[in-house]
Coordinates of C-alpha atoms and ligand atoms in Angstrom, one line a residue:
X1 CA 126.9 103.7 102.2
X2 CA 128.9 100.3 101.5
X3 CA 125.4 98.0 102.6
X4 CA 125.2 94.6 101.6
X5 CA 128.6 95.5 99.5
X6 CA 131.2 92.7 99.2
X7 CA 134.6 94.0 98.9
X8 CA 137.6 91.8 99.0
X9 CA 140.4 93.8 100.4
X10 CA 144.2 92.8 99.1
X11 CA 146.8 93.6 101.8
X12 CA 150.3 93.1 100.2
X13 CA 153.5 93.4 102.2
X14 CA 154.6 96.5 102.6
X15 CA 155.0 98.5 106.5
X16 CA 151.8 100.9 105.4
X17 CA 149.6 97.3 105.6
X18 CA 149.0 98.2 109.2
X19 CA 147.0 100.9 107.5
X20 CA 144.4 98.1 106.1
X21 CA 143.1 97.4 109.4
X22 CA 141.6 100.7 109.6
X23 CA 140.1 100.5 105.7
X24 CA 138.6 96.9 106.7
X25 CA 136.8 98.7 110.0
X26 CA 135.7 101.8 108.1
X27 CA 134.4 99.6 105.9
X28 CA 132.6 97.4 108.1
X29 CA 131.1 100.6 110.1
X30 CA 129.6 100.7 106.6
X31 CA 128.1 98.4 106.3
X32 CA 130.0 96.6 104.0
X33 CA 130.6 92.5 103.9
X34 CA 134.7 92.4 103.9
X35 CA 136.9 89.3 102.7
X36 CA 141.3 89.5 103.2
X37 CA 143.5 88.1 101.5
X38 CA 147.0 88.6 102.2
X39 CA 150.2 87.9 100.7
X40 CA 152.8 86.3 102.6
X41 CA 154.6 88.8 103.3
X42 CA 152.0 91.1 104.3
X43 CA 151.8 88.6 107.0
X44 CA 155.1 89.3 108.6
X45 CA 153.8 92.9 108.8
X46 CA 150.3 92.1 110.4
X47 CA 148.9 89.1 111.7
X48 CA 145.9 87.8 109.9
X49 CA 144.0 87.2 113.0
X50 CA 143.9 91.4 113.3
X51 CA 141.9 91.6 109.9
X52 CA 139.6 88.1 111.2
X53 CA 138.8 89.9 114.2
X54 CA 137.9 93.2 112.3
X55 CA 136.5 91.5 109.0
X56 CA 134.5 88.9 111.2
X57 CA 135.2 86.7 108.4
X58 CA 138.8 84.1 107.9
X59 CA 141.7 85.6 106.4
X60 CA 143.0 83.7 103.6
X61 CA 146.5 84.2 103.3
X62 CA 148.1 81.0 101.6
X63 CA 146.3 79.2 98.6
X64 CA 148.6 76.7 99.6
X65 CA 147.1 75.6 102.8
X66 CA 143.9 73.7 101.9
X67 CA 144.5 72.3 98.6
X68 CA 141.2 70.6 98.4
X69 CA 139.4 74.1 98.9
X70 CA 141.5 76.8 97.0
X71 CA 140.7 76.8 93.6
X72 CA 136.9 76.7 94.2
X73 CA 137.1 79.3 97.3
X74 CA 139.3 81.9 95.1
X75 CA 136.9 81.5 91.9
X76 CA 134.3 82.2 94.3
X77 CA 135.3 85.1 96.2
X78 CA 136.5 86.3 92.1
X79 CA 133.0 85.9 91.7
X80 CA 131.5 87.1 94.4
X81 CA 133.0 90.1 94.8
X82 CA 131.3 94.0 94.0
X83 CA 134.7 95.7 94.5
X84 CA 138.5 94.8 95.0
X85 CA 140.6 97.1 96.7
X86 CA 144.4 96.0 96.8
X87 CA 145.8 98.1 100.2
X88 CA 148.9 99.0 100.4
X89 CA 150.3 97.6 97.2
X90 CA 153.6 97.4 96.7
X91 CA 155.8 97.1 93.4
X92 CA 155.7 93.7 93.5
X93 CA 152.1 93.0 93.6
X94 CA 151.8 95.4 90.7
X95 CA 154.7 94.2 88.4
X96 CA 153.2 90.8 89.2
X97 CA 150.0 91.5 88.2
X98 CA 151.2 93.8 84.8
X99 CA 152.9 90.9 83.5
X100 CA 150.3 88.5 84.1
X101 CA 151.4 86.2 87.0
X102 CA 149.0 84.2 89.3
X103 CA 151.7 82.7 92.0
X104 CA 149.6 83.9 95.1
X105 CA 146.0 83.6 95.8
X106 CA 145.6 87.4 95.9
X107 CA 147.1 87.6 92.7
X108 CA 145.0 84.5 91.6
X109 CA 141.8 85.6 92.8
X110 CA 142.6 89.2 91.1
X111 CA 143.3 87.8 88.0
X112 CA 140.1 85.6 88.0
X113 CA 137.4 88.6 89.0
X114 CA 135.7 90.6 86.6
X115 CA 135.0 93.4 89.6
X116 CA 136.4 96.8 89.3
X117 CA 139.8 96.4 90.9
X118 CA 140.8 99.4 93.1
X119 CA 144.6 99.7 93.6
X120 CA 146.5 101.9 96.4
X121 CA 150.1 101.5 95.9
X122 CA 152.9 102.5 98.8
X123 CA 156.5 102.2 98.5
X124 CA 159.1 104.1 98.8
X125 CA 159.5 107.6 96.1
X126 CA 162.6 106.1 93.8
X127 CA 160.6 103.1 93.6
X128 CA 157.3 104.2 92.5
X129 CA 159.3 106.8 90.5
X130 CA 160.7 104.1 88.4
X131 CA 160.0 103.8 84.8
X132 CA 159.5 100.0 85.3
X133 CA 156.9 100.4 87.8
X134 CA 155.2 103.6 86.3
X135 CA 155.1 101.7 82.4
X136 CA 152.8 99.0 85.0
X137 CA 150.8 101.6 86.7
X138 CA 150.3 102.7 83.2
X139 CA 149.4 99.0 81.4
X140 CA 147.1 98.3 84.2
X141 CA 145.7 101.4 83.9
X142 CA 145.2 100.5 80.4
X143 CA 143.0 97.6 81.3
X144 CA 140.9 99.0 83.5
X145 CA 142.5 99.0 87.1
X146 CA 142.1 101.9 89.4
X147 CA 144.6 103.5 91.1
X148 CA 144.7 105.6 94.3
X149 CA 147.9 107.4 93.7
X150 CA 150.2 107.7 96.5
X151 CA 150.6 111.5 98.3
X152 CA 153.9 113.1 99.1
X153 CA 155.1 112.9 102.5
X154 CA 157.9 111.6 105.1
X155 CA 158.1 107.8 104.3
X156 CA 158.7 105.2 106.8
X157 CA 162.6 104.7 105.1
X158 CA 163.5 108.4 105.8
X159 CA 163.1 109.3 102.7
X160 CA 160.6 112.7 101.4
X161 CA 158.1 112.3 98.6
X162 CA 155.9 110.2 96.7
X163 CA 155.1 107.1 97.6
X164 CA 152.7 107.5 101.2
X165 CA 149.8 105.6 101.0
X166 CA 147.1 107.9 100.3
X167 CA 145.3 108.7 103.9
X168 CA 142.7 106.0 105.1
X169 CA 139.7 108.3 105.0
X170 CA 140.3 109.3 101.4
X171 CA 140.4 105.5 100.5
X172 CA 137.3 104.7 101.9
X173 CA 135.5 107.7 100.6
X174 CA 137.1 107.2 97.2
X175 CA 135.4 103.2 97.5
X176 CA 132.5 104.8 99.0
X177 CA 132.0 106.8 95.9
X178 CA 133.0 104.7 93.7
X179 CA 129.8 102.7 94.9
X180 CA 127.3 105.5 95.5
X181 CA 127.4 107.0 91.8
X182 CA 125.4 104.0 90.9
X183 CA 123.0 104.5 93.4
X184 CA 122.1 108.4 93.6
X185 CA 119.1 107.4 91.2
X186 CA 118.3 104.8 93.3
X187 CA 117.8 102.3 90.2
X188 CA 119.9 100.4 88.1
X189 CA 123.9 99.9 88.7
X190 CA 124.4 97.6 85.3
X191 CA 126.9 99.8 84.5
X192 CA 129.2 99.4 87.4
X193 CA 132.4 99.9 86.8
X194 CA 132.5 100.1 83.2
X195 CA 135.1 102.5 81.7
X196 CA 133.0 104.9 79.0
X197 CA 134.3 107.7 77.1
X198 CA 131.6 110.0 75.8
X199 CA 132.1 113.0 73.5
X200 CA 130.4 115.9 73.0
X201 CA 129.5 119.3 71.5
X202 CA 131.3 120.9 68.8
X203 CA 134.4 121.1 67.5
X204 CA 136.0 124.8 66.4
X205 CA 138.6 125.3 63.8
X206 CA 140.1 128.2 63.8
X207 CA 140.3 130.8 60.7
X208 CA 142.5 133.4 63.0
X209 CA 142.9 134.6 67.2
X210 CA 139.7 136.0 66.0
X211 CA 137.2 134.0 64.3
X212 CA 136.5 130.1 63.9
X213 CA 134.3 127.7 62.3
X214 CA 132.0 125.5 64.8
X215 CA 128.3 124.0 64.6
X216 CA 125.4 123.9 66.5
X217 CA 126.4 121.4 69.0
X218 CA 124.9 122.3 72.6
X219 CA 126.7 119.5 74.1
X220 CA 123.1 118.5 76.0
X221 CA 123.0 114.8 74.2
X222 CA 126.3 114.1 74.9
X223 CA 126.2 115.3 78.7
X224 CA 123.1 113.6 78.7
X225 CA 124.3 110.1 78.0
X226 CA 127.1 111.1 80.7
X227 CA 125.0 111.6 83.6
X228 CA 122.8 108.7 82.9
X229 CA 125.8 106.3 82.5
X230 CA 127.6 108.3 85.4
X231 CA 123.7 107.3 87.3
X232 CA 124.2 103.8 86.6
X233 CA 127.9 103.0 87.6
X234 CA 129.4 103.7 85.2
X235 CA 133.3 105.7 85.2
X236 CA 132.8 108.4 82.6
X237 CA 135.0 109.8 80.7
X238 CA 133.6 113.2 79.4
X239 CA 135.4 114.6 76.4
X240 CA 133.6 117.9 75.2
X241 CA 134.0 121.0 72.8
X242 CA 133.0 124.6 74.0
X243 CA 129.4 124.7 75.6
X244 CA 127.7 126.5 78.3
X245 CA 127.1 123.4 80.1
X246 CA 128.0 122.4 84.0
X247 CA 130.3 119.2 83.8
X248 CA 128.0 116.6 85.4
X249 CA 128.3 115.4 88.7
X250 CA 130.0 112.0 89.4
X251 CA 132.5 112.5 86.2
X252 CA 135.4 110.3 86.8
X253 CA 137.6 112.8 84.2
X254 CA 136.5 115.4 82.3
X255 CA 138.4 116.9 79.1
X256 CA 138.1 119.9 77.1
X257 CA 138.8 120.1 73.5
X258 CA 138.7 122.8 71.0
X259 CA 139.6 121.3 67.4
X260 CA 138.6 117.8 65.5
X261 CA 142.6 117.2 65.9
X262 CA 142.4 117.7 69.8
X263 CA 139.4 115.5 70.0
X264 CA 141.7 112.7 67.7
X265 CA 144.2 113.2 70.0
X266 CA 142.7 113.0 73.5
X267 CA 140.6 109.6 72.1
X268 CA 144.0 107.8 71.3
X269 CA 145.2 108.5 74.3
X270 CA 142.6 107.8 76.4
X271 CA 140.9 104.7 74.1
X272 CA 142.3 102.1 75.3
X273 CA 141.6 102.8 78.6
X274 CA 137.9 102.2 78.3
X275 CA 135.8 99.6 77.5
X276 CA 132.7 102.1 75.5
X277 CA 133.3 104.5 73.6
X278 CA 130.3 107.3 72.4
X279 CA 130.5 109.5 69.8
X280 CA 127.8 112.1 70.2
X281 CA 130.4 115.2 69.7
X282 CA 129.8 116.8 66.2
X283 CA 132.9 116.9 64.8
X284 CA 133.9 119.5 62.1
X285 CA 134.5 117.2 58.6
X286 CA 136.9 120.1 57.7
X287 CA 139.5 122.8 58.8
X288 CA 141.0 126.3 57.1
X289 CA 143.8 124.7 55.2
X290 CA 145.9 127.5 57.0
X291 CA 145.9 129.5 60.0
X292 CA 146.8 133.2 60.1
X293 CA 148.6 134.2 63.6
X294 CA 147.4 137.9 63.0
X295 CA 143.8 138.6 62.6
X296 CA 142.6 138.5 58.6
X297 CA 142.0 142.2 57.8
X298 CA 138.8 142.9 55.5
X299 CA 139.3 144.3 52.3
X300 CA 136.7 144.9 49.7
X301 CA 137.5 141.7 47.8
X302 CA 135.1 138.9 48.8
X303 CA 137.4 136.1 51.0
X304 CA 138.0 132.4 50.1
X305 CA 138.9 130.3 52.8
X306 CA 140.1 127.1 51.5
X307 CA 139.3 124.5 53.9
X308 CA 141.3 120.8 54.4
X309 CA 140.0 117.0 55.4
X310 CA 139.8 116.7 59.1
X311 CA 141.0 112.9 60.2
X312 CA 137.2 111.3 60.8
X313 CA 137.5 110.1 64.4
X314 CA 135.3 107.4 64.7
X315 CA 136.5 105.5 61.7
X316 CA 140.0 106.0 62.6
X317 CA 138.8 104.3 66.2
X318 CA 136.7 101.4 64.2
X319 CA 140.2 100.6 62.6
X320 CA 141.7 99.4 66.0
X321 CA 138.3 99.1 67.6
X322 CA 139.5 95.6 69.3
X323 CA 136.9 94.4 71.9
X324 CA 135.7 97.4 72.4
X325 CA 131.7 99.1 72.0
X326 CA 131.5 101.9 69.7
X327 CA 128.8 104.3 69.3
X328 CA 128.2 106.5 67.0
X329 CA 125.7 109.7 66.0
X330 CA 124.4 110.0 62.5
X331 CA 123.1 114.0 62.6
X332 CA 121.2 113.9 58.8
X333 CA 118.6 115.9 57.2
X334 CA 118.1 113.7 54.4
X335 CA 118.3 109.6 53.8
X336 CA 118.4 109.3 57.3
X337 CA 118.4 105.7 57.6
X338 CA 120.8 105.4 54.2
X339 CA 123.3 107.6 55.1
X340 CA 123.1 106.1 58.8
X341 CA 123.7 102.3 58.1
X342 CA 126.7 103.4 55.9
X343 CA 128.0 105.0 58.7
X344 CA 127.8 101.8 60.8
X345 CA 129.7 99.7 58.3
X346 CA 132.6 102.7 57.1
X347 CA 133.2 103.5 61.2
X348 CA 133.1 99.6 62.6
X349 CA 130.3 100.7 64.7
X350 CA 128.5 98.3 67.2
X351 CA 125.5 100.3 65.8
X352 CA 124.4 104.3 65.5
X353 CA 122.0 106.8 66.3
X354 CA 120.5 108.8 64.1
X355 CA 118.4 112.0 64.2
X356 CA 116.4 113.9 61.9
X357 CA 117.7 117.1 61.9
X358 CA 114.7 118.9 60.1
X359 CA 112.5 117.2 62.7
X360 CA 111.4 119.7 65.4
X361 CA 112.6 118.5 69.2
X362 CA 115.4 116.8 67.2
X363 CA 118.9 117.7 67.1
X364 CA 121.1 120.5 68.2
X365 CA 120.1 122.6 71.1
X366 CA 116.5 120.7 72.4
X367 CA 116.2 118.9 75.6
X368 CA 114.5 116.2 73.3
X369 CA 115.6 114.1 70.4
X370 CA 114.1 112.0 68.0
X371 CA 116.4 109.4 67.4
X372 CA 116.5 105.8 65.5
X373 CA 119.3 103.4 66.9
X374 CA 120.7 100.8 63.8
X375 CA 122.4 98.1 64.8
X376 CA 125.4 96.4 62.9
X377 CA 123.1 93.4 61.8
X378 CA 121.1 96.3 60.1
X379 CA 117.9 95.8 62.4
X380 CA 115.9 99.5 62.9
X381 CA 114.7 101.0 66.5
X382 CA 112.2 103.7 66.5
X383 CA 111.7 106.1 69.2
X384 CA 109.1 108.7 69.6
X385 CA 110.2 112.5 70.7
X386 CA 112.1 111.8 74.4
X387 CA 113.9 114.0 76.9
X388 CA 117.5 113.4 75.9
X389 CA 118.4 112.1 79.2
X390 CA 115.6 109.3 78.0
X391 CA 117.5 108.5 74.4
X392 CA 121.0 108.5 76.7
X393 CA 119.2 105.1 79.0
X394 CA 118.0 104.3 75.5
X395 CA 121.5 104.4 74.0
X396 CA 122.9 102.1 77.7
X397 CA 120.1 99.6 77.2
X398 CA 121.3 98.7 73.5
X399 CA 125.4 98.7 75.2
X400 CA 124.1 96.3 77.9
X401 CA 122.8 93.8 75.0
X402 CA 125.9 93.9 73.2
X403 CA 128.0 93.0 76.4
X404 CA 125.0 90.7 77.1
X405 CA 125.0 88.9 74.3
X406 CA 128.7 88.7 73.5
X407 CA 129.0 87.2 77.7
X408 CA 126.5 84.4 76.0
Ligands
PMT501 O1 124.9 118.8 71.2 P1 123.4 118.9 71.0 O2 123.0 120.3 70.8 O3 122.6 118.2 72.1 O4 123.0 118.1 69.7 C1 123.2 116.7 69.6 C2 123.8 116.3 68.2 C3 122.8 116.6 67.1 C4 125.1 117.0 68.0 C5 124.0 114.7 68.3 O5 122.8 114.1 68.6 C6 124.7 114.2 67.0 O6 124.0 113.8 66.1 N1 126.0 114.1 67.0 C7 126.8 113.7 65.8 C8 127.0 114.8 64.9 C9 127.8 114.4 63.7 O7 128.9 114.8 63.6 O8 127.3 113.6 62.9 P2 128.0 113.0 61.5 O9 126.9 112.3 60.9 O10 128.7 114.1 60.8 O11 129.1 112.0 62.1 C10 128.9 110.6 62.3 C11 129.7 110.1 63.4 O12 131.1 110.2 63.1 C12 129.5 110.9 64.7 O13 129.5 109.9 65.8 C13 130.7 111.8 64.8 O14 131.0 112.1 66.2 C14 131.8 111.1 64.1 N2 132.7 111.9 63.4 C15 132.3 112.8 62.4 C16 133.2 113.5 61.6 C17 134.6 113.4 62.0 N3 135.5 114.1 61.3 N4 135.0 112.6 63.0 C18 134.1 111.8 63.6 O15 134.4 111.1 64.5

């Protein structure tokens, strides 16, 4: 259910706008509050009095046309906003907005929000096909905007393929989702719309087709922290090693990894695209130097496996780290709070959490941990024995007072 949502709805000109009157009543019949802005040229496609009527509230279509009001009225809809869903929306809208232009008040008012922004493009296949508009797609993606990607299909030039507007009812429900995840545990959404990427379980190197070398990694802290941030609105990212574990429900993307190299790999890619990154995965410091393609055979000689440096993720992440939170894990069955804060400094972290490995209900495998969170200005939190799903809230609550007090 949308209730009590605001979602500003962005129709651009393209002939799929027609489309948008049927998002905006869906949307309504859901209880949701609905402001339009058009673009001009969305205008010769619709009129605006269609989306008035169906909105119940004025369509703004030219920033233009009360230039004592604009400024204040598109800050405040930026403001005001939950959600902004830009339907259809064409190439221009998105080259526009890729390289930064605020000509329009929907690209105005876009460009001033701080609400997830939900983009359904619709043009026609060599269009969206072209590397110009794909390297946007991809920027914007970069910075956080959603994308509905079009579906395949006759287009309203003749042509066959991608480029359709993805059906209306997929929209909404995509929207509708998009809300709900924050509200299945019918508490906090302080995480709406933030992009995290969460690791977990272990990584395996591997000796031969045959054997490997891994750790005790469940994977349950990791998808622990996932479904909690997944609970309170947030768009996970789950990248995990091997574990027995069902992927949690509400996972925006889920990715599977095998070696410390994959994991490296996958987080480069997928960094900056997300605004948190958590490091609970425990990642194997070291790999066979070499890998045999046929299975070792035994022999009565004992067998030395000489093993090389795996790249240390997280450090590698703290050199570009940028704006972004970082996370990490200290797993330690000595110096716990020694080897911990060195972490913090070596990996750029925001802060750490450590566990005492020798500490029963902490660690690998539990339900619980035991866990001390150090922050970057060295200050200590100590927790007694919680459910990890507990230490996951734990581990939001000290993100939200980062953002919290870097908004200050
Ligand atoms: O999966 P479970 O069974 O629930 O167990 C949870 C856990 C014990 C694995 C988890 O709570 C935990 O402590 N994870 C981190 C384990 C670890 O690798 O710790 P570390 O102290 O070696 O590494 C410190 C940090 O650097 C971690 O955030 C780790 O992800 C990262 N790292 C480590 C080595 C490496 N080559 N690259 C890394 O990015």
């Amino acid at each position: 259910m949308l209730d009590n949502k605001t979602i500003v709805v962005g129709v651009t000109g393209g002939i799929a706008a027609y489309k948008a009157c049927d998002v905006v009543s869906k949307f309504k019949k859901l209880g949701a509050n609905i402001h339009v802005i058009m673009t001009e040229s969305a205008c010769e496609f619709v009129r605006p009095m269609s989306f008035q009527t169906l909105s119940n509230n004025f369509v703004i279509s030219d920033m233009f046309e009360e230039p004592k009001t604009w400024e204040v009225e598109h800050i405040e809809l930026a403001k005001k906003a939950d959600a902004f869903l830009i339907v259809p929306a064409t190439a221009n809208f998105i080259g526009k907005l890729a390289s930064g232009i605020a000509d329009d008040m929907l690209t105005t008012t876009v460009m001033a929000t701080k609400s997830p922004v939900i983009i359904a493009p619709a043009m026609n296949t060599n269009m969206y096909e072209n590397k110009i508009v794909q390297d946007n797609i991809n920027k914007l993606e970069k910075y956080g905007y959603n994308f509905i990607e079009p579906t395949s299909g006759l287009l309203a030039c003749g042509d066959i393929g991608k480029g359709k507007l993805e059906d209306v009812d997929i929209i909404v429900e995509y929207v509708d989702n998009f809300f709900n995840n924050s509200y299945k545990a019918g508490n906090k959404s302080d995480f709406f719309g933030k992009k995290i990427i969460i690791t977990a379980g272990p990584t395996i190197e591997s000796i031969d087709p045959v054997r490997y070398i891994t750790n005790r990694s469940s994977g349950k802290m990791g998808y622990a922290i996932a479904e909690e941030a997944v609970k309170r609105g947030a768009i996970v990212t789950l990248v995990s090693g091997k574990t027995n574990l069902k992927v949690p429900e509400g996972i925006e993307k889920f990715i599977g990894i095998e070696s410390a190299e994959d994991l490296y790999n996958t987080l480069v890619e997928e960094f900056d695209k997300n605004d948190v990154v958590i490091q609970s995965a425990a990642v194997a410091d070291y790999r066979p130097k070499s890998y045999s393609d046929k299975k070792i055979k035994k022999s009565d000689d004992d067998l030395v496996i000489k093993l090389s440096r795996n790249k240390d993720v997280a450090y590698e992440l703290g050199k570009i780290k940028g704006d972004k939170i970082l996370v990490g894990f200290a797993a330690e069955t000595n110096d716990v709070l020694e080897n911990a804060s060195r972490k913090i400094k070596k990996k750029n972290l925001d802060f750490i959490v450590a566990n005492d490995l020798t500490k029963a209900g902490a660690g690998f495998n539990s339900d619980t941990n035991i866990v001390k969170i150090i922050d970057s200005k060295g200050n200590i939190f100590e927790y007694p024995k919680l459910l990890k799903k507990e230490v996951g809230n734990l581990i939001l609550d000290k993100i939200k007072e980062v953002i919290d007090n870097r908004n200050k």
